[in-house]
PDB file of C-alpha atoms in Angstrom:
ATOM      1  CA  UNK H  30      -2.220  10.887 -20.215  1.00 44.00           C
ATOM      2  CA  UNK H  31      -1.135   8.817 -22.951  1.00 45.00           C
ATOM      3  CA  UNK H  32       2.041   6.972 -23.504  1.00 51.00           C
ATOM      4  CA  UNK H  33       3.591   4.611 -25.856  1.00 49.00           C
ATOM      5  CA  UNK H  34       4.237   1.009 -24.355  1.00 51.00           C
ATOM      6  CA  UNK H  35       7.755   0.293 -23.235  1.00 48.00           C
ATOM      7  CA  UNK H  36       9.502  -2.758 -22.033  1.00 51.00           C
ATOM      8  CA  UNK H  37      12.572  -0.868 -20.881  1.00 66.00           C
ATOM      9  CA  UNK H  38      11.871  -0.642 -17.369  1.00 88.00           C
ATOM     10  CA  UNK H  39       9.791  -2.490 -14.755  1.00 97.00           C
ATOM     11  CA  UNK H  40       6.590  -0.979 -13.920  1.00 98.00           C
ATOM     12  CA  UNK H  41       4.435  -0.559 -10.811  1.00 98.00           C
ATOM     13  CA  UNK H  42       1.390   0.097  -9.422  1.00 98.00           C
ATOM     14  CA  UNK H  43       0.514   1.748  -6.655  1.00 98.00           C
ATOM     15  CA  UNK H  44      -2.727   1.968  -4.939  1.00 98.00           C
ATOM     16  CA  UNK H  45      -3.309   5.116  -2.961  1.00 96.00           C
ATOM     17  CA  UNK H  46      -0.439   6.656  -4.866  1.00 95.00           C
ATOM     18  CA  UNK H  47      -1.684  10.292  -4.681  1.00 95.00           C
ATOM     19  CA  UNK H  48      -1.106  10.868  -0.751  1.00 92.00           C
ATOM     20  CA  UNK H  49       0.928   9.716   2.425  1.00 92.00           C
ATOM     21  CA  UNK H  50       2.946   6.675   2.278  1.00 94.00           C
ATOM     22  CA  UNK H  51       1.448   5.550  -1.345  1.00 96.00           C
ATOM     23  CA  UNK H  52       2.811   8.946  -2.895  1.00 96.00           C
ATOM     24  CA  UNK H  53       6.086   8.268  -1.055  1.00 96.00           C
ATOM     25  CA  UNK H  54       6.135   4.773  -2.252  1.00 97.00           C
ATOM     26  CA  UNK H  55       5.422   5.874  -5.657  1.00 98.00           C
ATOM     27  CA  UNK H  56       7.968   8.814  -6.272  1.00 97.00           C
ATOM     28  CA  UNK H  57      10.686   6.343  -4.647  1.00 98.00           C
ATOM     29  CA  UNK H  58      10.123   3.396  -7.194  1.00 98.00           C
ATOM     30  CA  UNK H  59      10.124   6.245  -9.801  1.00 98.00           C
ATOM     31  CA  UNK H  60      13.543   6.894  -8.695  1.00 97.00           C
ATOM     32  CA  UNK H  61      14.480   3.472  -8.720  1.00 97.00           C
ATOM     33  CA  UNK H  62      13.284   3.231 -12.324  1.00 97.00           C
ATOM     34  CA  UNK H  63      10.190   2.133 -12.633  1.00 98.00           C
ATOM     35  CA  UNK H  64       7.262   3.526 -14.404  1.00 98.00           C
ATOM     36  CA  UNK H  65       4.335   4.104 -11.987  1.00 98.00           C
ATOM     37  CA  UNK H  66       0.567   4.090 -11.945  1.00 98.00           C
ATOM     38  CA  UNK H  67      -0.766   6.010  -9.431  1.00 98.00           C
ATOM     39  CA  UNK H  68      -3.863   4.460  -8.458  1.00 98.00           C
ATOM     40  CA  UNK H  69      -6.469   7.240  -6.418  1.00 97.00           C
ATOM     41  CA  UNK H  70      -9.725   6.589  -5.272  1.00 94.00           C
ATOM     42  CA  UNK H  71     -11.292  10.440  -5.515  1.00 90.00           C
ATOM     43  CA  UNK H  72      -8.900  13.199  -5.253  1.00 91.00           C
ATOM     44  CA  UNK H  73      -7.479  13.523  -8.938  1.00 94.00           C
ATOM     45  CA  UNK H  74      -5.797  17.117  -7.723  1.00 96.00           C
ATOM     46  CA  UNK H  75      -3.409  15.112  -5.565  1.00 95.00           C
ATOM     47  CA  UNK H  76      -2.771  12.155  -8.233  1.00 96.00           C
ATOM     48  CA  UNK H  77      -1.904  14.451 -11.071  1.00 97.00           C
ATOM     49  CA  UNK H  78       0.584  16.297  -8.980  1.00 96.00           C
ATOM     50  CA  UNK H  79       2.174  13.193  -7.629  1.00 96.00           C
ATOM     51  CA  UNK H  80       2.359  12.572 -11.585  1.00 98.00           C
ATOM     52  CA  UNK H  81       3.979  15.733 -11.991  1.00 97.00           C
ATOM     53  CA  UNK H  82       6.622  15.536  -9.304  1.00 97.00           C
ATOM     54  CA  UNK H  83       7.658  12.014 -10.810  1.00 98.00           C
ATOM     55  CA  UNK H  84       7.666  13.313 -14.423  1.00 98.00           C
ATOM     56  CA  UNK H  85       9.701  16.445 -13.258  1.00 98.00           C
ATOM     57  CA  UNK H  86      12.075  14.101 -11.482  1.00 97.00           C
ATOM     58  CA  UNK H  87      12.871  12.499 -15.033  1.00 97.00           C
ATOM     59  CA  UNK H  88      10.595   9.852 -14.386  1.00 97.00           C
ATOM     60  CA  UNK H  89       7.309   8.157 -15.850  1.00 97.00           C
ATOM     61  CA  UNK H  90       4.178   7.766 -14.522  1.00 98.00           C
ATOM     62  CA  UNK H  91       0.392   8.600 -14.903  1.00 98.00           C
ATOM     63  CA  UNK H  92      -2.783   8.643 -12.706  1.00 98.00           C
ATOM     64  CA  UNK H  93      -5.591   6.077 -12.645  1.00 98.00           C
ATOM     65  CA  UNK H  94      -8.990   6.349 -10.711  1.00 98.00           C
ATOM     66  CA  UNK H  95     -10.306   3.014  -9.526  1.00 98.00           C
ATOM     67  CA  UNK H  96     -12.223   2.002  -6.640  1.00 97.00           C
ATOM     68  CA  UNK H  97      -9.789  -1.079  -5.082  1.00 98.00           C
ATOM     69  CA  UNK H  98     -12.830  -2.945  -3.906  1.00 98.00           C
ATOM     70  CA  UNK H  99     -14.522  -3.174  -7.329  1.00 98.00           C
ATOM     71  CA  UNK H 100     -12.853  -5.206  -9.257  1.00 98.00           C
ATOM     72  CA  UNK H 101     -13.762  -4.117 -12.862  1.00 98.00           C
ATOM     73  CA  UNK H 102     -12.158  -0.789 -11.934  1.00 98.00           C
ATOM     74  CA  UNK H 103      -9.283  -2.543 -10.742  1.00 98.00           C
ATOM     75  CA  UNK H 104      -9.179  -4.752 -13.698  1.00 98.00           C
ATOM     76  CA  UNK H 105      -9.165  -1.615 -15.784  1.00 98.00           C
ATOM     77  CA  UNK H 106      -6.452  -0.335 -13.716  1.00 98.00           C
ATOM     78  CA  UNK H 107      -3.908  -3.417 -14.973  1.00 98.00           C
ATOM     79  CA  UNK H 108      -5.201  -3.030 -18.731  1.00 98.00           C
ATOM     80  CA  UNK H 109      -3.990   0.729 -18.326  1.00 98.00           C
ATOM     81  CA  UNK H 110      -0.863   0.088 -16.996  1.00 98.00           C
ATOM     82  CA  UNK H 111      -0.052  -2.899 -19.780  1.00 98.00           C
ATOM     83  CA  UNK H 112      -1.422  -0.783 -22.617  1.00 98.00           C
ATOM     84  CA  UNK H 113       0.586   2.166 -21.164  1.00 98.00           C
ATOM     85  CA  UNK H 114       4.221   0.236 -20.111  1.00 97.00           C
ATOM     86  CA  UNK H 115       3.710  -3.222 -21.479  1.00 97.00           C
ATOM     87  CA  UNK H 116       3.448  -4.938 -18.551  1.00 98.00           C
ATOM     88  CA  UNK H 117       2.952  -4.861 -14.724  1.00 98.00           C
ATOM     89  CA  UNK H 118       5.874  -6.043 -12.157  1.00 98.00           C
ATOM     90  CA  UNK H 119       5.222  -4.661  -8.503  1.00 98.00           C
ATOM     91  CA  UNK H 120       2.025  -4.120  -7.066  1.00 98.00           C
ATOM     92  CA  UNK H 121       1.958  -1.609  -3.831  1.00 98.00           C
ATOM     93  CA  UNK H 122      -1.349  -1.727  -2.337  1.00 98.00           C
ATOM     94  CA  UNK H 123      -0.989   1.239  -0.197  1.00 97.00           C
ATOM     95  CA  UNK H 124      -4.583   2.431  -0.226  1.00 97.00           C
ATOM     96  CA  UNK H 125      -6.725   2.450   3.089  1.00 95.00           C
ATOM     97  CA  UNK H 126      -9.339   3.863   5.167  1.00 94.00           C
ATOM     98  CA  UNK H 127      -9.174   3.726   9.413  1.00 92.00           C
ATOM     99  CA  UNK H 128     -11.953   5.141  11.815  1.00 92.00           C
ATOM    100  CA  UNK H 129     -11.188   4.502  15.369  1.00 92.00           C
ATOM    101  CA  UNK H 130     -13.369   3.900  18.310  1.00 95.00           C
ATOM    102  CA  UNK H 131     -13.558   1.677  21.100  1.00 97.00           C
ATOM    103  CA  UNK H 132     -15.427  -1.992  19.816  1.00 97.00           C
ATOM    104  CA  UNK H 133     -18.577  -1.109  22.232  1.00 97.00           C
ATOM    105  CA  UNK H 134     -18.770   2.231  19.996  1.00 97.00           C
ATOM    106  CA  UNK H 135     -18.106   1.453  16.815  1.00 96.00           C
ATOM    107  CA  UNK H 136     -20.736   2.261  14.211  1.00 96.00           C
ATOM    108  CA  UNK H 137     -21.156  -0.474  11.952  1.00 97.00           C
ATOM    109  CA  UNK H 138     -21.308   1.327   8.543  1.00 97.00           C
ATOM    110  CA  UNK H 139     -17.658   2.558   9.401  1.00 96.00           C
ATOM    111  CA  UNK H 140     -16.859  -0.962  10.304  1.00 97.00           C
ATOM    112  CA  UNK H 141     -18.278  -2.085   6.776  1.00 97.00           C
ATOM    113  CA  UNK H 142     -16.345   0.772   5.088  1.00 96.00           C
ATOM    114  CA  UNK H 143     -13.054  -0.466   6.628  1.00 96.00           C
ATOM    115  CA  UNK H 144     -13.516  -3.764   5.579  1.00 97.00           C
ATOM    116  CA  UNK H 145     -15.075  -3.141   2.273  1.00 98.00           C
ATOM    117  CA  UNK H 146     -11.713  -0.744   1.559  1.00 97.00           C
ATOM    118  CA  UNK H 147      -9.251  -2.613   3.804  1.00 98.00           C
ATOM    119  CA  UNK H 148      -9.964  -6.684   3.440  1.00 98.00           C
ATOM    120  CA  UNK H 149     -12.120  -6.773  -0.103  1.00 98.00           C
ATOM    121  CA  UNK H 150      -9.836  -3.984  -1.588  1.00 98.00           C
ATOM    122  CA  UNK H 151      -6.918  -6.149  -0.860  1.00 98.00           C
ATOM    123  CA  UNK H 152      -8.316  -9.248  -2.072  1.00 98.00           C
ATOM    124  CA  UNK H 153      -9.367  -7.593  -5.548  1.00 98.00           C
ATOM    125  CA  UNK H 154      -6.034  -6.116  -5.898  1.00 98.00           C
ATOM    126  CA  UNK H 155      -3.755  -9.040  -5.003  1.00 98.00           C
ATOM    127  CA  UNK H 156      -6.157 -11.251  -7.306  1.00 98.00           C
ATOM    128  CA  UNK H 157      -5.553  -9.002 -10.268  1.00 98.00           C
ATOM    129  CA  UNK H 158      -1.883  -9.112  -9.394  1.00 98.00           C
ATOM    130  CA  UNK H 159      -1.872 -12.845  -8.792  1.00 98.00           C
ATOM    131  CA  UNK H 160      -3.196 -13.230 -12.203  1.00 98.00           C
ATOM    132  CA  UNK H 161      -1.233 -10.574 -14.067  1.00 98.00           C
ATOM    133  CA  UNK H 162       2.079  -9.782 -12.911  1.00 98.00           C
ATOM    134  CA  UNK H 163       5.021 -10.725 -15.092  1.00 97.00           C
ATOM    135  CA  UNK H 164       7.535 -13.482 -13.225  1.00 95.00           C
ATOM    136  CA  UNK H 165       9.949 -12.118 -10.936  1.00 96.00           C
ATOM    137  CA  UNK H 166       7.706  -9.331  -9.370  1.00 97.00           C
ATOM    138  CA  UNK H 167       6.601  -8.413  -5.973  1.00 98.00           C
ATOM    139  CA  UNK H 168       3.548  -7.523  -4.356  1.00 98.00           C
ATOM    140  CA  UNK H 169       3.295  -5.621  -1.610  1.00 98.00           C
ATOM    141  CA  UNK H 170       0.680  -5.060   0.806  1.00 98.00           C
ATOM    142  CA  UNK H 171      -0.076  -3.054   3.865  1.00 98.00           C
ATOM    143  CA  UNK H 172      -0.844  -4.148   7.400  1.00 97.00           C
ATOM    144  CA  UNK H 173      -0.473  -2.005  10.526  1.00 95.00           C
ATOM    145  CA  UNK H 174       1.526  -2.418  13.932  1.00 93.00           C
ATOM    146  CA  UNK H 175      -1.452  -2.174  15.780  1.00 91.00           C
ATOM    147  CA  UNK H 176      -1.890  -5.714  15.395  1.00 90.00           C
ATOM    148  CA  UNK H 177       0.971  -6.526  17.459  1.00 86.00           C
ATOM    149  CA  UNK H 178       0.508  -3.357  20.083  1.00 86.00           C
ATOM    150  CA  UNK H 179      -3.591  -3.920  20.880  1.00 87.00           C
ATOM    151  CA  UNK H 180      -4.188  -0.365  21.326  1.00 88.00           C
ATOM    152  CA  UNK H 181      -7.545   0.733  22.609  1.00 93.00           C
ATOM    153  CA  UNK H 182      -9.691   2.215  20.064  1.00 94.00           C
ATOM    154  CA  UNK H 183      -7.979   0.162  16.922  1.00 93.00           C
ATOM    155  CA  UNK H 184     -10.266  -3.227  17.289  1.00 96.00           C
ATOM    156  CA  UNK H 185     -12.100  -2.422  13.891  1.00 96.00           C
ATOM    157  CA  UNK H 186      -8.982  -1.357  12.207  1.00 96.00           C
ATOM    158  CA  UNK H 187      -6.663  -3.837  13.353  1.00 96.00           C
ATOM    159  CA  UNK H 188      -9.092  -6.587  12.497  1.00 97.00           C
ATOM    160  CA  UNK H 189      -9.225  -5.605   8.599  1.00 97.00           C
ATOM    161  CA  UNK H 190      -5.191  -5.720   8.895  1.00 97.00           C
ATOM    162  CA  UNK H 191      -5.113  -8.777  10.512  1.00 97.00           C
ATOM    163  CA  UNK H 192      -6.883 -10.070   7.011  1.00 98.00           C
ATOM    164  CA  UNK H 193      -4.571  -8.258   5.103  1.00 98.00           C
ATOM    165  CA  UNK H 194      -1.887 -10.453   7.092  1.00 98.00           C
ATOM    166  CA  UNK H 195      -3.450 -13.792   6.653  1.00 98.00           C
ATOM    167  CA  UNK H 196      -4.140 -12.821   3.075  1.00 98.00           C
ATOM    168  CA  UNK H 197      -0.461 -12.121   2.701  1.00 98.00           C
ATOM    169  CA  UNK H 198       1.319 -14.864   3.765  1.00 98.00           C
ATOM    170  CA  UNK H 199      -0.925 -17.400   2.046  1.00 98.00           C
ATOM    171  CA  UNK H 200      -0.878 -16.061  -1.212  1.00 98.00           C
ATOM    172  CA  UNK H 201       2.776 -15.760  -1.115  1.00 98.00           C
ATOM    173  CA  UNK H 202       2.550 -19.555  -0.863  1.00 98.00           C
ATOM    174  CA  UNK H 203       0.164 -20.188  -3.596  1.00 98.00           C
ATOM    175  CA  UNK H 204       2.571 -18.035  -6.322  1.00 98.00           C
ATOM    176  CA  UNK H 205       4.601 -21.111  -6.004  1.00 97.00           C
ATOM    177  CA  UNK H 206       6.521 -21.546  -9.399  1.00 96.00           C
ATOM    178  CA  UNK H 207       6.349 -17.788 -10.565  1.00 95.00           C
ATOM    179  CA  UNK H 208       9.196 -16.576  -8.807  1.00 97.00           C
ATOM    180  CA  UNK H 209       6.947 -13.758  -7.364  1.00 98.00           C
ATOM    181  CA  UNK H 210       7.182 -12.090  -3.956  1.00 98.00           C
ATOM    182  CA  UNK H 211       4.561 -11.305  -1.661  1.00 98.00           C
ATOM    183  CA  UNK H 212       4.993  -9.406   1.277  1.00 98.00           C
ATOM    184  CA  UNK H 213       3.305  -6.734   3.826  1.00 98.00           C
ATOM    185  CA  UNK H 214       4.910  -3.969   5.039  1.00 98.00           C
ATOM    186  CA  UNK H 215       3.289  -2.863   9.004  1.00 95.00           C
ATOM    187  CA  UNK H 216       3.996   0.796   9.614  1.00 93.00           C
ATOM    188  CA  UNK H 217       4.008   2.076  13.032  1.00 87.00           C
ATOM    189  CA  UNK H 218       3.011   5.469  14.154  1.00 85.00           C
ATOM    190  CA  UNK H 219       3.647   7.409  10.627  1.00 80.00           C
ATOM    191  CA  UNK H 220       3.345  10.954  10.271  1.00 78.00           C
ATOM    192  CA  UNK H 221       0.286  10.941   7.789  1.00 77.00           C
ATOM    193  CA  UNK H 222      -2.783  12.574   7.457  1.00 71.00           C
ATOM    194  CA  UNK H 223      -4.519   9.163   8.241  1.00 68.00           C
ATOM    195  CA  UNK H 224      -2.772   8.721  11.366  1.00 71.00           C
ATOM    196  CA  UNK H 225      -2.882  12.486  12.398  1.00 69.00           C
ATOM    197  CA  UNK H 226      -6.487  13.125  11.878  1.00 71.00           C
ATOM    198  CA  UNK H 227      -8.264  13.538  15.161  1.00 67.00           C
ATOM    199  CA  UNK H 228      -5.400  13.417  17.552  1.00 73.00           C
ATOM    200  CA  UNK H 229      -4.544  16.343  19.816  1.00 79.00           C
ATOM    201  CA  UNK H 230      -1.085  17.031  20.346  1.00 83.00           C
ATOM    202  CA  UNK H 231      -0.442  15.267  23.353  1.00 82.00           C
ATOM    203  CA  UNK H 232      -1.643  11.946  22.200  1.00 80.00           C
ATOM    204  CA  UNK H 233       0.924  12.635  18.929  1.00 80.00           C
ATOM    205  CA  UNK H 234       3.711  13.267  21.237  1.00 83.00           C
ATOM    206  CA  UNK H 235       2.893  10.447  23.960  1.00 81.00           C
ATOM    207  CA  UNK H 236       3.036   7.981  20.585  1.00 78.00           C
ATOM    208  CA  UNK H 237       6.265   9.571  19.154  1.00 80.00           C
ATOM    209  CA  UNK H 238       7.903   8.845  22.573  1.00 82.00           C
ATOM    210  CA  UNK H 239       7.160   5.556  22.047  1.00 81.00           C
ATOM    211  CA  UNK H 240      10.162   4.069  20.102  1.00 83.00           C
ATOM    212  CA  UNK H 241      13.582   3.645  21.171  1.00 86.00           C
ATOM    213  CA  UNK H 242      14.046   6.290  18.215  1.00 86.00           C
ATOM    214  CA  UNK H 243      12.065   8.452  19.713  1.00 80.00           C
ATOM    215  CA  UNK H 244       9.599   9.970  17.132  1.00 83.00           C
ATOM    216  CA  UNK H 245       7.442   9.193  14.359  1.00 86.00           C
ATOM    217  CA  UNK H 246       8.209   7.273  11.614  1.00 84.00           C
ATOM    218  CA  UNK H 247       7.645   9.596   7.971  1.00 91.00           C
ATOM    219  CA  UNK H 248       6.280   8.318   4.521  1.00 91.00           C
ATOM    220  CA  UNK H 249       9.984   8.233   3.615  1.00 94.00           C
ATOM    221  CA  UNK H 250      10.792   5.860   6.188  1.00 93.00           C
ATOM    222  CA  UNK H 251       8.108   3.282   4.912  1.00 95.00           C
ATOM    223  CA  UNK H 252       8.747   3.957   1.222  1.00 96.00           C
ATOM    224  CA  UNK H 253      12.625   2.826   1.856  1.00 96.00           C
ATOM    225  CA  UNK H 254      10.877  -0.814   3.125  1.00 97.00           C
ATOM    226  CA  UNK H 255       9.072  -0.809   0.085  1.00 98.00           C
ATOM    227  CA  UNK H 256      11.773   0.036  -2.315  1.00 98.00           C
ATOM    228  CA  UNK H 257      13.611  -3.052  -0.685  1.00 98.00           C
ATOM    229  CA  UNK H 258      10.720  -5.226  -1.196  1.00 98.00           C
ATOM    230  CA  UNK H 259      10.145  -3.756  -4.782  1.00 97.00           C
ATOM    231  CA  UNK H 260      13.997  -4.380  -5.728  1.00 92.00           C
ATOM    232  CA  UNK H 261      16.827  -6.653  -3.904  1.00 90.00           C
ATOM    233  CA  UNK H 262      14.702  -8.324  -1.473  1.00 93.00           C
ATOM    234  CA  UNK H 263      14.442 -11.419  -3.538  1.00 95.00           C
ATOM    235  CA  UNK H 264      14.984 -13.796  -0.578  1.00 96.00           C
ATOM    236  CA  UNK H 265      12.145 -11.939   1.648  1.00 98.00           C
ATOM    237  CA  UNK H 266       8.952 -13.520   1.006  1.00 98.00           C
ATOM    238  CA  UNK H 267       5.561 -14.404   2.968  1.00 98.00           C
ATOM    239  CA  UNK H 268       6.750 -12.104   5.532  1.00 98.00           C
ATOM    240  CA  UNK H 269       5.449  -8.829   7.411  1.00 97.00           C
ATOM    241  CA  UNK H 270       8.016  -6.287   8.172  1.00 96.00           C
ATOM    242  CA  UNK H 271       7.005  -4.119  11.152  1.00 94.00           C
ATOM    243  CA  UNK H 272       8.357  -0.735  10.134  1.00 93.00           C
ATOM    244  CA  UNK H 273       8.152   1.059  13.294  1.00 91.00           C
ATOM    245  CA  UNK H 274      11.490   2.560  14.989  1.00 90.00           C
ATOM    246  CA  UNK H 275      11.548  -0.640  17.624  1.00 89.00           C
ATOM    247  CA  UNK H 276       8.099  -0.429  18.984  1.00 87.00           C
ATOM    248  CA  UNK H 277       7.427  -4.091  20.588  1.00 70.00           C
TER     249      UNK H 277
END
């Protein structure tokens, strides 16, 4: 899909934008007036469905496949955004993978895969964003509330998200003088395929009961936070927002 470059609206790149929180964030930003580049790793059908939904609602969007840990592919992703829409203002880095097991049983190949996508992927995407975002923009990474909850079985995943938080806080300070905010969203238990996969009903019900609001989060709940950080939240910078319904 090709469109003529335009500077009439702000532009967002959303990684992991074909499903779950990424897709909901892409659709929300489109409804906020952004032109959106939906990045996906492999599921072209889902990515095109996300684009179709945005366009049907009157927005602008294209899909582009890129492995977030591949610097050449991510550079090409930004090239397409700039060629199609004239620049990039907001990057929402929602792509991530999760494998759960006690530390003692964790498969090291799974550990390496999580670190490649969640740590290297964040570093690569943020590096391109830092180089190419227009002044006044925003970088929004994704961490997880499991860092503060210390749930058994999440050691490898939480370790990867700890690295995301460290990068986020430091990059915010490195962007001094650019009027670019850098924050991370740390969802709690959220009803996505990534969270629900492999969990029985009892486990899901127990985790849903943890917040004072007594339910799982939804992708829409998290997309509201993304919208806030991408738009009006210009004085929120270098922060991790734990969007988890009040779990302590």
